[in-house]
Coordinates of C-alpha atoms and ligand atoms in Angstrom, one line a residue:
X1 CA -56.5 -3.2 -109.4
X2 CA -55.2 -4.1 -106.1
X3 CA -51.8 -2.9 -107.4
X4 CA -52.6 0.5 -108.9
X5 CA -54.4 1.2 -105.5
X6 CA -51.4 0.3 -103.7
X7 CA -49.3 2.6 -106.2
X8 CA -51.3 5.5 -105.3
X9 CA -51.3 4.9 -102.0
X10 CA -47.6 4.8 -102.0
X11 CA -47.4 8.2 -103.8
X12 CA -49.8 9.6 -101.1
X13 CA -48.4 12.4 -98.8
X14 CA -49.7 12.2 -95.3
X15 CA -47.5 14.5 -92.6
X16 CA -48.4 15.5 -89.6
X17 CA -47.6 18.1 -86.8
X18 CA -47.1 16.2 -83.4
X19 CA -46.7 18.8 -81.0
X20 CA -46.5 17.8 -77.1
X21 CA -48.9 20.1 -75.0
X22 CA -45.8 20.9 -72.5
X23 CA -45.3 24.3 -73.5
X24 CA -47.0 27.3 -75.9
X25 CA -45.5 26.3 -78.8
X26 CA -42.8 28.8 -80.1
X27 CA -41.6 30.0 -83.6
X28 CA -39.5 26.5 -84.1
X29 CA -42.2 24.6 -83.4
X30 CA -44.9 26.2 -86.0
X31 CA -42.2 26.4 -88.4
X32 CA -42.0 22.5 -88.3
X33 CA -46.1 22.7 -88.6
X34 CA -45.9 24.9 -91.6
X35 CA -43.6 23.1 -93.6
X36 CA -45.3 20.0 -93.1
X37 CA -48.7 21.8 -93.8
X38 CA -47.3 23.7 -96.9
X39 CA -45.6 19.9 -98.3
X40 CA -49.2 18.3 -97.9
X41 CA -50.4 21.2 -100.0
X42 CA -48.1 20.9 -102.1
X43 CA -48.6 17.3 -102.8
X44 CA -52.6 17.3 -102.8
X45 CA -51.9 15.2 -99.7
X46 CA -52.9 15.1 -95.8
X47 CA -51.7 17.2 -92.7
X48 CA -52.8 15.4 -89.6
X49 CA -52.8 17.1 -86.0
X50 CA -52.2 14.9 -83.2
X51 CA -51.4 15.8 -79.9
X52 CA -48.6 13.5 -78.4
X53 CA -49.8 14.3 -74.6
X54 CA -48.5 10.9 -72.8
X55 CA -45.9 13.1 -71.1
X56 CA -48.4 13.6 -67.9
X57 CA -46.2 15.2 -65.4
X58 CA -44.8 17.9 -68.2
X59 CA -48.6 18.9 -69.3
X60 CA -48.9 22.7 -69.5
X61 CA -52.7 23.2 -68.9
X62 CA -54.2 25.1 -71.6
X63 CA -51.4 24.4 -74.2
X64 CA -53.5 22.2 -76.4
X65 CA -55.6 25.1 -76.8
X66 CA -53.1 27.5 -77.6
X67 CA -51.3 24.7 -80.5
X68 CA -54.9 24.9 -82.3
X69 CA -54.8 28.5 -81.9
X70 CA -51.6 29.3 -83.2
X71 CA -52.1 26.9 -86.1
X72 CA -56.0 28.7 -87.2
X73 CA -54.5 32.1 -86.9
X74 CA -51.9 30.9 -89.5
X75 CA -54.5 28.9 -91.0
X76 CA -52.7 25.9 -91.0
X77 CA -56.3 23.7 -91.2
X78 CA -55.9 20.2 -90.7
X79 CA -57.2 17.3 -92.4
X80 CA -57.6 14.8 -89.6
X81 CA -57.6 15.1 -85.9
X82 CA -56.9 16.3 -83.2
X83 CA -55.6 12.6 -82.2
X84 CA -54.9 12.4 -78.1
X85 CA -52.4 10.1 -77.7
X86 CA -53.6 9.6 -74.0
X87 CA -57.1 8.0 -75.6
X88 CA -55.0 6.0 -77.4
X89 CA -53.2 4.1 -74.2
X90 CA -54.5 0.6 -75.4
X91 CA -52.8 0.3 -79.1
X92 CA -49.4 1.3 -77.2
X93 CA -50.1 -1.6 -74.7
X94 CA -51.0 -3.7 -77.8
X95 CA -47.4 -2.7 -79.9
X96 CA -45.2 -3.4 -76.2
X97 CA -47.3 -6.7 -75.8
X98 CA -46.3 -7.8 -79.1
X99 CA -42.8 -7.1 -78.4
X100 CA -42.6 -8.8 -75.3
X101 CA -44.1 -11.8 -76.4
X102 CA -41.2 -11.7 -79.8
X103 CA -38.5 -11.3 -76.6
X104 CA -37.3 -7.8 -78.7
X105 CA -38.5 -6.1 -75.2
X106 CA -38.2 -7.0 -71.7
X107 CA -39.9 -5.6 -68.2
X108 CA -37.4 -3.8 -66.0
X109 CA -38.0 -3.5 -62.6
X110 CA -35.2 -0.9 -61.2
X111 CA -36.4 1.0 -58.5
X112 CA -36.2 5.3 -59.9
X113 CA -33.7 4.9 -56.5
X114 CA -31.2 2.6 -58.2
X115 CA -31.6 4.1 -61.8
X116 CA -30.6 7.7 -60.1
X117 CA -27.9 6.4 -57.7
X118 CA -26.4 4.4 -61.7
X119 CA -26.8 7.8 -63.6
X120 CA -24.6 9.6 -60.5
X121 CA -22.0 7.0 -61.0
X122 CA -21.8 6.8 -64.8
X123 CA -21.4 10.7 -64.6
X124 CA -18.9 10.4 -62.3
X125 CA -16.8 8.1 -64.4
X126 CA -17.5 10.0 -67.2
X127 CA -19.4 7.4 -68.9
X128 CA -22.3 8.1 -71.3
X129 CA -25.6 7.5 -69.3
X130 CA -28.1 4.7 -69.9
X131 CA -29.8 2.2 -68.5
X132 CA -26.9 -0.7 -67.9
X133 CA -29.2 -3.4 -69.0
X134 CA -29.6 -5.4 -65.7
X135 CA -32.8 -6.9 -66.3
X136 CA -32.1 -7.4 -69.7
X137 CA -31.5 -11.2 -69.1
X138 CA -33.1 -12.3 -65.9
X139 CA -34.2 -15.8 -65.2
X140 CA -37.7 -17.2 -65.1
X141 CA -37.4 -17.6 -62.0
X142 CA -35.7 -14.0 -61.0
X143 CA -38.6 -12.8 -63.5
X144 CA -40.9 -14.6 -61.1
X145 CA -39.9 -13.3 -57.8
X146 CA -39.9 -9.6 -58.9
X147 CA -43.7 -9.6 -60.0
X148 CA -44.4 -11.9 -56.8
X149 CA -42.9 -8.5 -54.8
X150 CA -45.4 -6.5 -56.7
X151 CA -42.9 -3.8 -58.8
X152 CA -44.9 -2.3 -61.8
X153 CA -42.0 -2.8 -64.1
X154 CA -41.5 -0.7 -67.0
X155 CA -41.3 -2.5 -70.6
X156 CA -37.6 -1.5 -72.2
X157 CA -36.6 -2.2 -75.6
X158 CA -33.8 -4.8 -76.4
X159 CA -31.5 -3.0 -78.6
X160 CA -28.9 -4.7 -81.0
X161 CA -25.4 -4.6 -78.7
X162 CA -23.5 -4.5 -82.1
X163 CA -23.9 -3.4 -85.6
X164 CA -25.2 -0.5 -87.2
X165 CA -28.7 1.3 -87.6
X166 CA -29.0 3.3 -90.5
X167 CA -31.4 5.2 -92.6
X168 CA -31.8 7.6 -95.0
X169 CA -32.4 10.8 -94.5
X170 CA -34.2 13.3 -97.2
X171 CA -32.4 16.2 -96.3
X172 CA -29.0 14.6 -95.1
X173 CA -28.6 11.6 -97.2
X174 CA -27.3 8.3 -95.4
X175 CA -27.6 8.3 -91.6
X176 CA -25.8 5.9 -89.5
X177 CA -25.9 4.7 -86.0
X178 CA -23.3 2.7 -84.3
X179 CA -26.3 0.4 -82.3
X180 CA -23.4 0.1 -79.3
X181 CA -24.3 3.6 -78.6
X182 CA -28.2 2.9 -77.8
X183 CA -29.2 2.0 -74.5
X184 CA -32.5 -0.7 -73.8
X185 CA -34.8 2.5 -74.0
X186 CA -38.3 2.8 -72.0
X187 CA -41.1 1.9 -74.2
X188 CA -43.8 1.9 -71.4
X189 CA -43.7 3.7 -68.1
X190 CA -44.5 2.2 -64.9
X191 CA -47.9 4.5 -64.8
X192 CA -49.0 2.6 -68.1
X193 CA -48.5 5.8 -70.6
X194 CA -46.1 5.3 -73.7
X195 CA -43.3 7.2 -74.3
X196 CA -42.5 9.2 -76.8
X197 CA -40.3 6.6 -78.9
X198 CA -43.4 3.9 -79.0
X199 CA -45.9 6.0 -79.2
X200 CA -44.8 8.3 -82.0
X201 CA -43.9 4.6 -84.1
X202 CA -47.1 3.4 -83.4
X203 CA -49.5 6.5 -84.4
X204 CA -47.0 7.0 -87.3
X205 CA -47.6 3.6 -88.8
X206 CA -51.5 3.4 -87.4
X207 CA -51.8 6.6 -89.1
X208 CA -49.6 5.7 -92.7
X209 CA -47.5 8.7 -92.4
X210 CA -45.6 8.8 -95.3
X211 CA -43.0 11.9 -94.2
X212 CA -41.6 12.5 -91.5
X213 CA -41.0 16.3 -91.1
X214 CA -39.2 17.6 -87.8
X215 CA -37.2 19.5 -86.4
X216 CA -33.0 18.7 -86.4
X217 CA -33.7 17.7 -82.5
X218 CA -35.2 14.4 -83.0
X219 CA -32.4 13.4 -85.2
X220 CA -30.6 10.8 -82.6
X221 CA -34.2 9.2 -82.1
X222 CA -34.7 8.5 -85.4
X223 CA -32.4 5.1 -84.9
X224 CA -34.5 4.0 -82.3
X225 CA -37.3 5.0 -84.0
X226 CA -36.0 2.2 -87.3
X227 CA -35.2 -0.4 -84.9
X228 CA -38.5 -0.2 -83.7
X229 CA -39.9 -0.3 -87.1
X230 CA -37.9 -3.5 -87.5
X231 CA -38.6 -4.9 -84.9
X232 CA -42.4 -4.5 -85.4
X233 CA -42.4 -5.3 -88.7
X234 CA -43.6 -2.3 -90.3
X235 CA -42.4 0.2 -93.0
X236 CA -40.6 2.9 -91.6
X237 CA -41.7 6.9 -93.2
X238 CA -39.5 8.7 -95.0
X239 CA -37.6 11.4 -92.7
X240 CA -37.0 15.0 -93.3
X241 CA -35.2 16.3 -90.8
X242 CA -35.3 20.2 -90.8
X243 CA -32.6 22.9 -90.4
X244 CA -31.6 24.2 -86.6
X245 CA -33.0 28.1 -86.0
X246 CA -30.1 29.8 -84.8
X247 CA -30.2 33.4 -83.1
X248 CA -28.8 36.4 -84.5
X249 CA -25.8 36.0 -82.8
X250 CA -25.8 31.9 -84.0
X251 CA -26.7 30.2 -81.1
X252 CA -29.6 28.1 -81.0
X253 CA -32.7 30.1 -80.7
X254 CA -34.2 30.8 -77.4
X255 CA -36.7 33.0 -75.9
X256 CA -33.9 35.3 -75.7
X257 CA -33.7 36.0 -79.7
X258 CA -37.8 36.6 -79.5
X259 CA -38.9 32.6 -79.9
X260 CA -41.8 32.9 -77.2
X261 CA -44.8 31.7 -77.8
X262 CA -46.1 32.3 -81.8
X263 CA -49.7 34.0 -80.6
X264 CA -47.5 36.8 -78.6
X265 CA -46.6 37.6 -81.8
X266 CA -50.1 37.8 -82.6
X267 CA -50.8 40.0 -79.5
X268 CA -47.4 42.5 -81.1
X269 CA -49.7 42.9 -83.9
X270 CA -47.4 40.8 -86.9
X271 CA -50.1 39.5 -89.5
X272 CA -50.6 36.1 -90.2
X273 CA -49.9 36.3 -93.7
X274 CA -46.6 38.0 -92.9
X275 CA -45.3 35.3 -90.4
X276 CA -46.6 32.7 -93.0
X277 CA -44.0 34.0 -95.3
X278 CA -41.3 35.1 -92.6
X279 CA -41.5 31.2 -91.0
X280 CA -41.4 29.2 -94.7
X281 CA -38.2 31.2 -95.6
X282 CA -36.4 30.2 -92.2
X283 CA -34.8 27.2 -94.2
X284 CA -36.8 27.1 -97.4
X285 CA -36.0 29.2 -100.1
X286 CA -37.8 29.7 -103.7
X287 CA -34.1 30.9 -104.9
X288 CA -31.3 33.4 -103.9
X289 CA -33.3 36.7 -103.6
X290 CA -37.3 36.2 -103.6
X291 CA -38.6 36.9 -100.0
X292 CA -42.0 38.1 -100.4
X293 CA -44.1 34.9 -101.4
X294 CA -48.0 34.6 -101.1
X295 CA -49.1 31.7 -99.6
X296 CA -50.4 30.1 -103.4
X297 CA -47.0 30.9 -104.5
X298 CA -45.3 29.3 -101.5
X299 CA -47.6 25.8 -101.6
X300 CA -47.0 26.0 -105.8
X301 CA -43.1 26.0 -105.5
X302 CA -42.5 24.1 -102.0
X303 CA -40.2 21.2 -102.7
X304 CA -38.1 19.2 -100.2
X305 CA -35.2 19.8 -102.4
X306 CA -35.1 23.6 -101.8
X307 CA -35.0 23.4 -98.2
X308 CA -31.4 24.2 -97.0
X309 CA -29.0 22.3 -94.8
X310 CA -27.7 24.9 -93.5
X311 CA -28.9 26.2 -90.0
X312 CA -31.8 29.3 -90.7
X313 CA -31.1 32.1 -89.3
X314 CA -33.9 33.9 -87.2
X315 CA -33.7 37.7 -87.9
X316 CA -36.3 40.0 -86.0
X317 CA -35.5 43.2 -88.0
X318 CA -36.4 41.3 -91.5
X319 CA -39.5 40.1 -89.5
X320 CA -40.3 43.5 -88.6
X321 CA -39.6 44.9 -92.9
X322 CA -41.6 41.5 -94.0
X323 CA -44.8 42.8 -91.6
X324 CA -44.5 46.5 -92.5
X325 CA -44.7 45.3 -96.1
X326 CA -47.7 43.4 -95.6
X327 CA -49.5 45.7 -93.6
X328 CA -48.9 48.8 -96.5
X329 CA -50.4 45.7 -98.7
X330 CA -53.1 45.6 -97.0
X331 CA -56.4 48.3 -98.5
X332 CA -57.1 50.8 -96.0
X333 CA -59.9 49.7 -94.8
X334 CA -58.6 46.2 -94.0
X335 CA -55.6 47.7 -92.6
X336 CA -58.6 50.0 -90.1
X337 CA -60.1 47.0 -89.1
X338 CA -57.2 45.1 -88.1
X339 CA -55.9 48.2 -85.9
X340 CA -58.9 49.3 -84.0
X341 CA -58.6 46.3 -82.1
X342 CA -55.2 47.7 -80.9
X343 CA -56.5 51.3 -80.8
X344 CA -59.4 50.4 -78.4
X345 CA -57.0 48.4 -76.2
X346 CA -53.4 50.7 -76.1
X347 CA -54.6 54.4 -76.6
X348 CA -54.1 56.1 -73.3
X349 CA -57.3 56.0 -71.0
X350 CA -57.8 59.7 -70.9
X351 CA -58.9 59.1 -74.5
X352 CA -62.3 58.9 -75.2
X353 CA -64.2 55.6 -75.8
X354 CA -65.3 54.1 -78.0
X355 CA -63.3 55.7 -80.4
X356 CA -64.4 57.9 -83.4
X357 CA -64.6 55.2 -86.1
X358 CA -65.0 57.7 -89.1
X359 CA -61.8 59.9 -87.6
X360 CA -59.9 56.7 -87.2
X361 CA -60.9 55.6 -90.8
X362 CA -59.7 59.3 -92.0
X363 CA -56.2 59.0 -90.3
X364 CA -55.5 55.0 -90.3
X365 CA -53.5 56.1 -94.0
X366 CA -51.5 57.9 -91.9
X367 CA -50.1 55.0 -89.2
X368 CA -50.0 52.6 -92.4
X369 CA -47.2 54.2 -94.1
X370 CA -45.3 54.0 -90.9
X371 CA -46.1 51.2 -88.3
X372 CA -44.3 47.8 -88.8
X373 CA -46.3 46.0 -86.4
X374 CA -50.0 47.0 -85.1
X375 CA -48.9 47.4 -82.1
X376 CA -47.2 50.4 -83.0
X377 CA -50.1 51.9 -84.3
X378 CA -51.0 53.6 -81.1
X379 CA -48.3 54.6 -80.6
X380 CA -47.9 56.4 -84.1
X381 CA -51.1 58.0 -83.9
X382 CA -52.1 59.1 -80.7
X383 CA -51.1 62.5 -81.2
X384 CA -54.3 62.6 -83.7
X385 CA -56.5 61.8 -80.3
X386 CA -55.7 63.5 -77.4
X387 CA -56.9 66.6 -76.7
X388 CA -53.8 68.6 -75.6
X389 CA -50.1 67.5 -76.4
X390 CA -47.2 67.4 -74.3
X391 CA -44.2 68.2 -75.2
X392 CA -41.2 70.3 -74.3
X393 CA -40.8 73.7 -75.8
X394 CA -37.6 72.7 -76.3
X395 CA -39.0 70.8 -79.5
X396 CA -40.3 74.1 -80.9
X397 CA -37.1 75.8 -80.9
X398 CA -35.3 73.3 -82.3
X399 CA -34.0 75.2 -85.6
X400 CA -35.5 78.5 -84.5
X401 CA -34.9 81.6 -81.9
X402 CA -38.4 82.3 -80.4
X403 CA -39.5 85.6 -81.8
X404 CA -38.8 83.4 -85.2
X405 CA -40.7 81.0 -84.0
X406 CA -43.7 83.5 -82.2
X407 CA -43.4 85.2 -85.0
X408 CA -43.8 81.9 -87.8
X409 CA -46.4 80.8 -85.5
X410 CA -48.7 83.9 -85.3
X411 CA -48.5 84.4 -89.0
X412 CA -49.9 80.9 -89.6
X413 CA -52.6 80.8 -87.4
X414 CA -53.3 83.8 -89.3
X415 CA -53.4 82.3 -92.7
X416 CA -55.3 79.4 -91.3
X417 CA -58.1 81.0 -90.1
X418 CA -59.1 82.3 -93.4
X419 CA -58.6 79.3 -94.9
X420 CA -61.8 78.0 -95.9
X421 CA -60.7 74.6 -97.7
X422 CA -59.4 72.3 -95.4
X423 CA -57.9 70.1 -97.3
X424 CA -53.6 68.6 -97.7
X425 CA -53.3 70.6 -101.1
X426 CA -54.2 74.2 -100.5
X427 CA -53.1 73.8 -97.1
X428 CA -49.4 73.7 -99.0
X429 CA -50.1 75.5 -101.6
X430 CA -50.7 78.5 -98.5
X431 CA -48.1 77.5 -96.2
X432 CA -45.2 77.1 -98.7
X433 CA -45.6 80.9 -99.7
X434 CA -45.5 81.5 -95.9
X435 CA -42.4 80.2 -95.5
X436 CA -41.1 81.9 -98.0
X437 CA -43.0 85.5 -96.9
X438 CA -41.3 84.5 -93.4
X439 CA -37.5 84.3 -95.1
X440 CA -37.5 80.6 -93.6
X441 CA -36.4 77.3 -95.7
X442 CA -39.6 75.6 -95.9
X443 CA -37.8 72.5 -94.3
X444 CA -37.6 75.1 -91.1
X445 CA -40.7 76.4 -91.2
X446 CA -42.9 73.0 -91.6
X447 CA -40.7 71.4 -88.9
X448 CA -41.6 74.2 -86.5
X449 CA -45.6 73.6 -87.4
X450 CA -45.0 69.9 -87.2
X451 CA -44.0 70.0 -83.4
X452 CA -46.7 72.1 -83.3
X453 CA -49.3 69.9 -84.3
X454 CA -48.3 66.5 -83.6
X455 CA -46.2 67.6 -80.6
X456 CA -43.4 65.6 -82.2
X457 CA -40.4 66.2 -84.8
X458 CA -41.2 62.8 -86.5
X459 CA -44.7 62.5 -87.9
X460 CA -46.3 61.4 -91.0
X461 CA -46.5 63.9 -94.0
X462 CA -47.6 67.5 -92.1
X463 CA -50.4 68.3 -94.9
X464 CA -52.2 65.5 -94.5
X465 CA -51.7 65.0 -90.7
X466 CA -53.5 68.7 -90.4
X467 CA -56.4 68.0 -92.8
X468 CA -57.3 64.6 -91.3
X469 CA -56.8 66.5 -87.4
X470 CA -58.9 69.6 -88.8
X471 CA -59.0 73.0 -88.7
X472 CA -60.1 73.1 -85.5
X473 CA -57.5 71.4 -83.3
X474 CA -54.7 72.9 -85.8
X475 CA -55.7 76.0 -84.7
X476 CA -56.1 75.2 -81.0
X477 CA -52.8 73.5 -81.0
X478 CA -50.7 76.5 -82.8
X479 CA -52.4 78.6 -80.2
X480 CA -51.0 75.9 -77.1
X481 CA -47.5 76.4 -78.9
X482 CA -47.6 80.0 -78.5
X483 CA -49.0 80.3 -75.2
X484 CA -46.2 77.7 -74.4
X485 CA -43.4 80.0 -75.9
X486 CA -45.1 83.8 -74.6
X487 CA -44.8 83.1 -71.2
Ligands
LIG501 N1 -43.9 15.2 -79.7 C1 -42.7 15.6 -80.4 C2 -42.5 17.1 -80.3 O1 -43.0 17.6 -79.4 C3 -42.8 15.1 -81.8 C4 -41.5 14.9 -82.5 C5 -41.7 14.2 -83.8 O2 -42.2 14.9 -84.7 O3 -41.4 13.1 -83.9 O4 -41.9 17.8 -81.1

């Protein structure tokens, strides 16, 4: 009994996303979140949230909020937690204790003063920095006097001065660590709060994480991290650690190459379900051409073994294609109720609120064929909401001389005013005889009303766009052209 429980246990997946409130998190950072997410899925397992906030002086007030944020709108729901680390001070104090009793720790007590003027010498010598292990082996009685002068020492690891740490690596394969190269590391600071090395080991185990899933970064702490293990006497996790995001131009990604904060993507108007898909395939692929995956078919076929070693490359324009997609995927009405939002908040003041819901509803078709972001919705379509256009005459006389034009334009506000069915279809099926009456190539002739109506050369299908703007304001605006090109 005991032993199939333990079996299953084993075979458990528990991940989780340890984000440190210092920051909004960026694209990087919810890509690591996802994969992790999407692998519990996966696995029928556990994605645990927990905050890793012992970094006091770094905290970015209101970050937490916006990690939870950023992780609903993608719905990346977690199965336990949040965990604070900062309310979980004692079972830190409890792991350092326990090391300092074994002697695999000791208590430093160099000043910052004398730590700073060390680092400004090693770096003048050229000499890798780290602590150089002074109080590694002080006497009782040296021991003795320091706390009797009333230092709060910090508690440092006692790493092996020879040998090798190695581990293995899911992604990589065999990792190894020349131990020479590891300094006596800070396991607890001088204000009582972990760092990130003890307290990451300690939740990890107190939490039976079986995978550890994170970004390429953390790589060189991941000896530190089996050294601890060892030392405490505890199973280490597997490790997974993902591909770099490079930039366009390959270097690593910064805010430069658009990796600020995931919810100002949110605010540009990319759907969720989009930048689900978009983030999984920045180092996970299902195979050398798929790229549009749902999120059912993403959890079904997401295996550790598909994720690639190579660096990911981050690629705004695909982003930009993979929204547009999922937007014109989206029915119109879903597609309306997403945009309003964006409508309500972009469209130029001078346009009336609240806004016509049933003329949006008519013309939202319209900006869905052509916007790859909500954002640009506006944008597209706020030709169809104000009252008069601007735009140089210049526009209008693009292909034609202006009595062609006068001429084009009186005729059709002729035609349309005996037009009694508004509608795209016999609105063609009047104007393309027009154009032909008028000895102009219909691609002429409907470029010339186009300007016309929309006040722009580039404007979704011209039919349409005048039965959805109606009779009405297609008359009134053929009659602005004219008075624009008479005088
Ligand atoms: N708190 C670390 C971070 O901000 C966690 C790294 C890890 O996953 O071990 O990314």
């Amino acid at each position: 009994m005991l032993e199939a429980k333990l079996a299953m246990s084993e075979a458990m997946v528990r991940v989780r996303f340890a984000p440190s409130p210092t920051g909004y998190p960026h694209l990087g950072n919810i890509r690591t979140a996802l994969f992790n997410w999407v692998f519990a899925r996966h696995n029928n397992g556990f994605f645990i949230l927990r905050i890793e906030d012992t970094d006091v002086a770094r905290l970015v007030e209101g970050a937490t909020d916006v990690i939870l944020e950023s992780l609903r709108w993608l719905g990346l729901d977690w199965d336990e937690g949040p965990y604070f680390q900062s309310q979980r001070l004692e079972l830190y104090r409890e792991a350092a204790d326990r090391l300092l009793k074994q002697e695999l720790a000791y208590k430093c007590y160099c000043s910052t003063e004398r730590l700073e003027s060390m680092r400004q010498e090693q770096m003048k010598r050229k000499q890798p920095p780290g602590y150089d292990r002074r109080c590694r082996n002080l006497t009782r009685e040296q021991r003795a006097e320091m706390e009797a002068s009333g230092i709060t020492p910090v508690v440092r690891f006692k790493s092996p001065l020879e040998g090798q740490t190695s581990f293995n690596d899911l992604l990589r394969g065999q990792i190894i660590f020349e131990n020479s190269t590891l300094d006596d590391f800070v396991l607890l600071k001088s204000d009582g709060y972990p760092t990130y090395h003890l307290a990451n080991i300690v939740d990890d185990h107190l939490m039976e994480i079986s995978h550890v899933l994170r970004a390429d970064e953390w790589l060189s702490s991941a000896p530190r991290h089996v050294l601890l293990y060892q030392a405490l006497g505890w199973q280490p996790p597997q490790f997974a650690h993902l591909p770099m995001i490079l930039g366009a131009d390959r270097s690593k990604l910064s805010k430069r190459h658009g990796a600020t904060a995931i919810t100002e993507y949110q605010e540009q108007g990319y759907l969720p379900e989009a930048m689900f898909n978009f983030l999984v395939l920045l180092g996970w692929a299902l195979d050398d051409k798929t790229e549009l995956l749902t999120r059912e078919e993403i959890i079904k076929h997401f295996s550790l073994e598909r994720i690639s070693r190579a660096a990911a490359v981050f690629n705004k324009d695909k982003l930009e294609w993979m929204n547009g997609v999922y937007l014109r995927g989206l029915s119109s009405e879903e597609f309306a109720q997403r945009a309003i939002p964006f409508l309500e908040k972009d469209l130029q003041t001078a346009i009336n609120r609240p806004l016509d819901i049933g003329y949006v509803r008519q013309l939202m078709p319209l900006a869905q064929e052509r916007a790859r972001t909500l954002a640009e919705v506006p944008q597209l379509s706020e030709f169809f909401f104000v009252e008069e256009l601007e735009y140089d005459v210049g526009l209008l006389l693009s292909k034609t001389d202006k009595a062609e034009a006068i001429r084009s334009l009186q005729a059709s506000v002729a035609r349309m005013d005996s037009l009694k069915d508004w509608n795209a279809a016999p609105l063609e099926a009047v104007f393309r005889p027009l154009a032909e009456e008028l000895k102009l190539k219909t691609g002429v002739f409907f470029g010339l009303l186009r300007v016309a109506v929309t006040g722009r050369t580039a404007a979704p299908p011209l039919f349409q766009t005048m039965e959805v703007l109606g009779k009405e304001r297609c008359l009134k605006r053929l009659r602005a052209a004219l008075d624009k090109l008479v005088v």
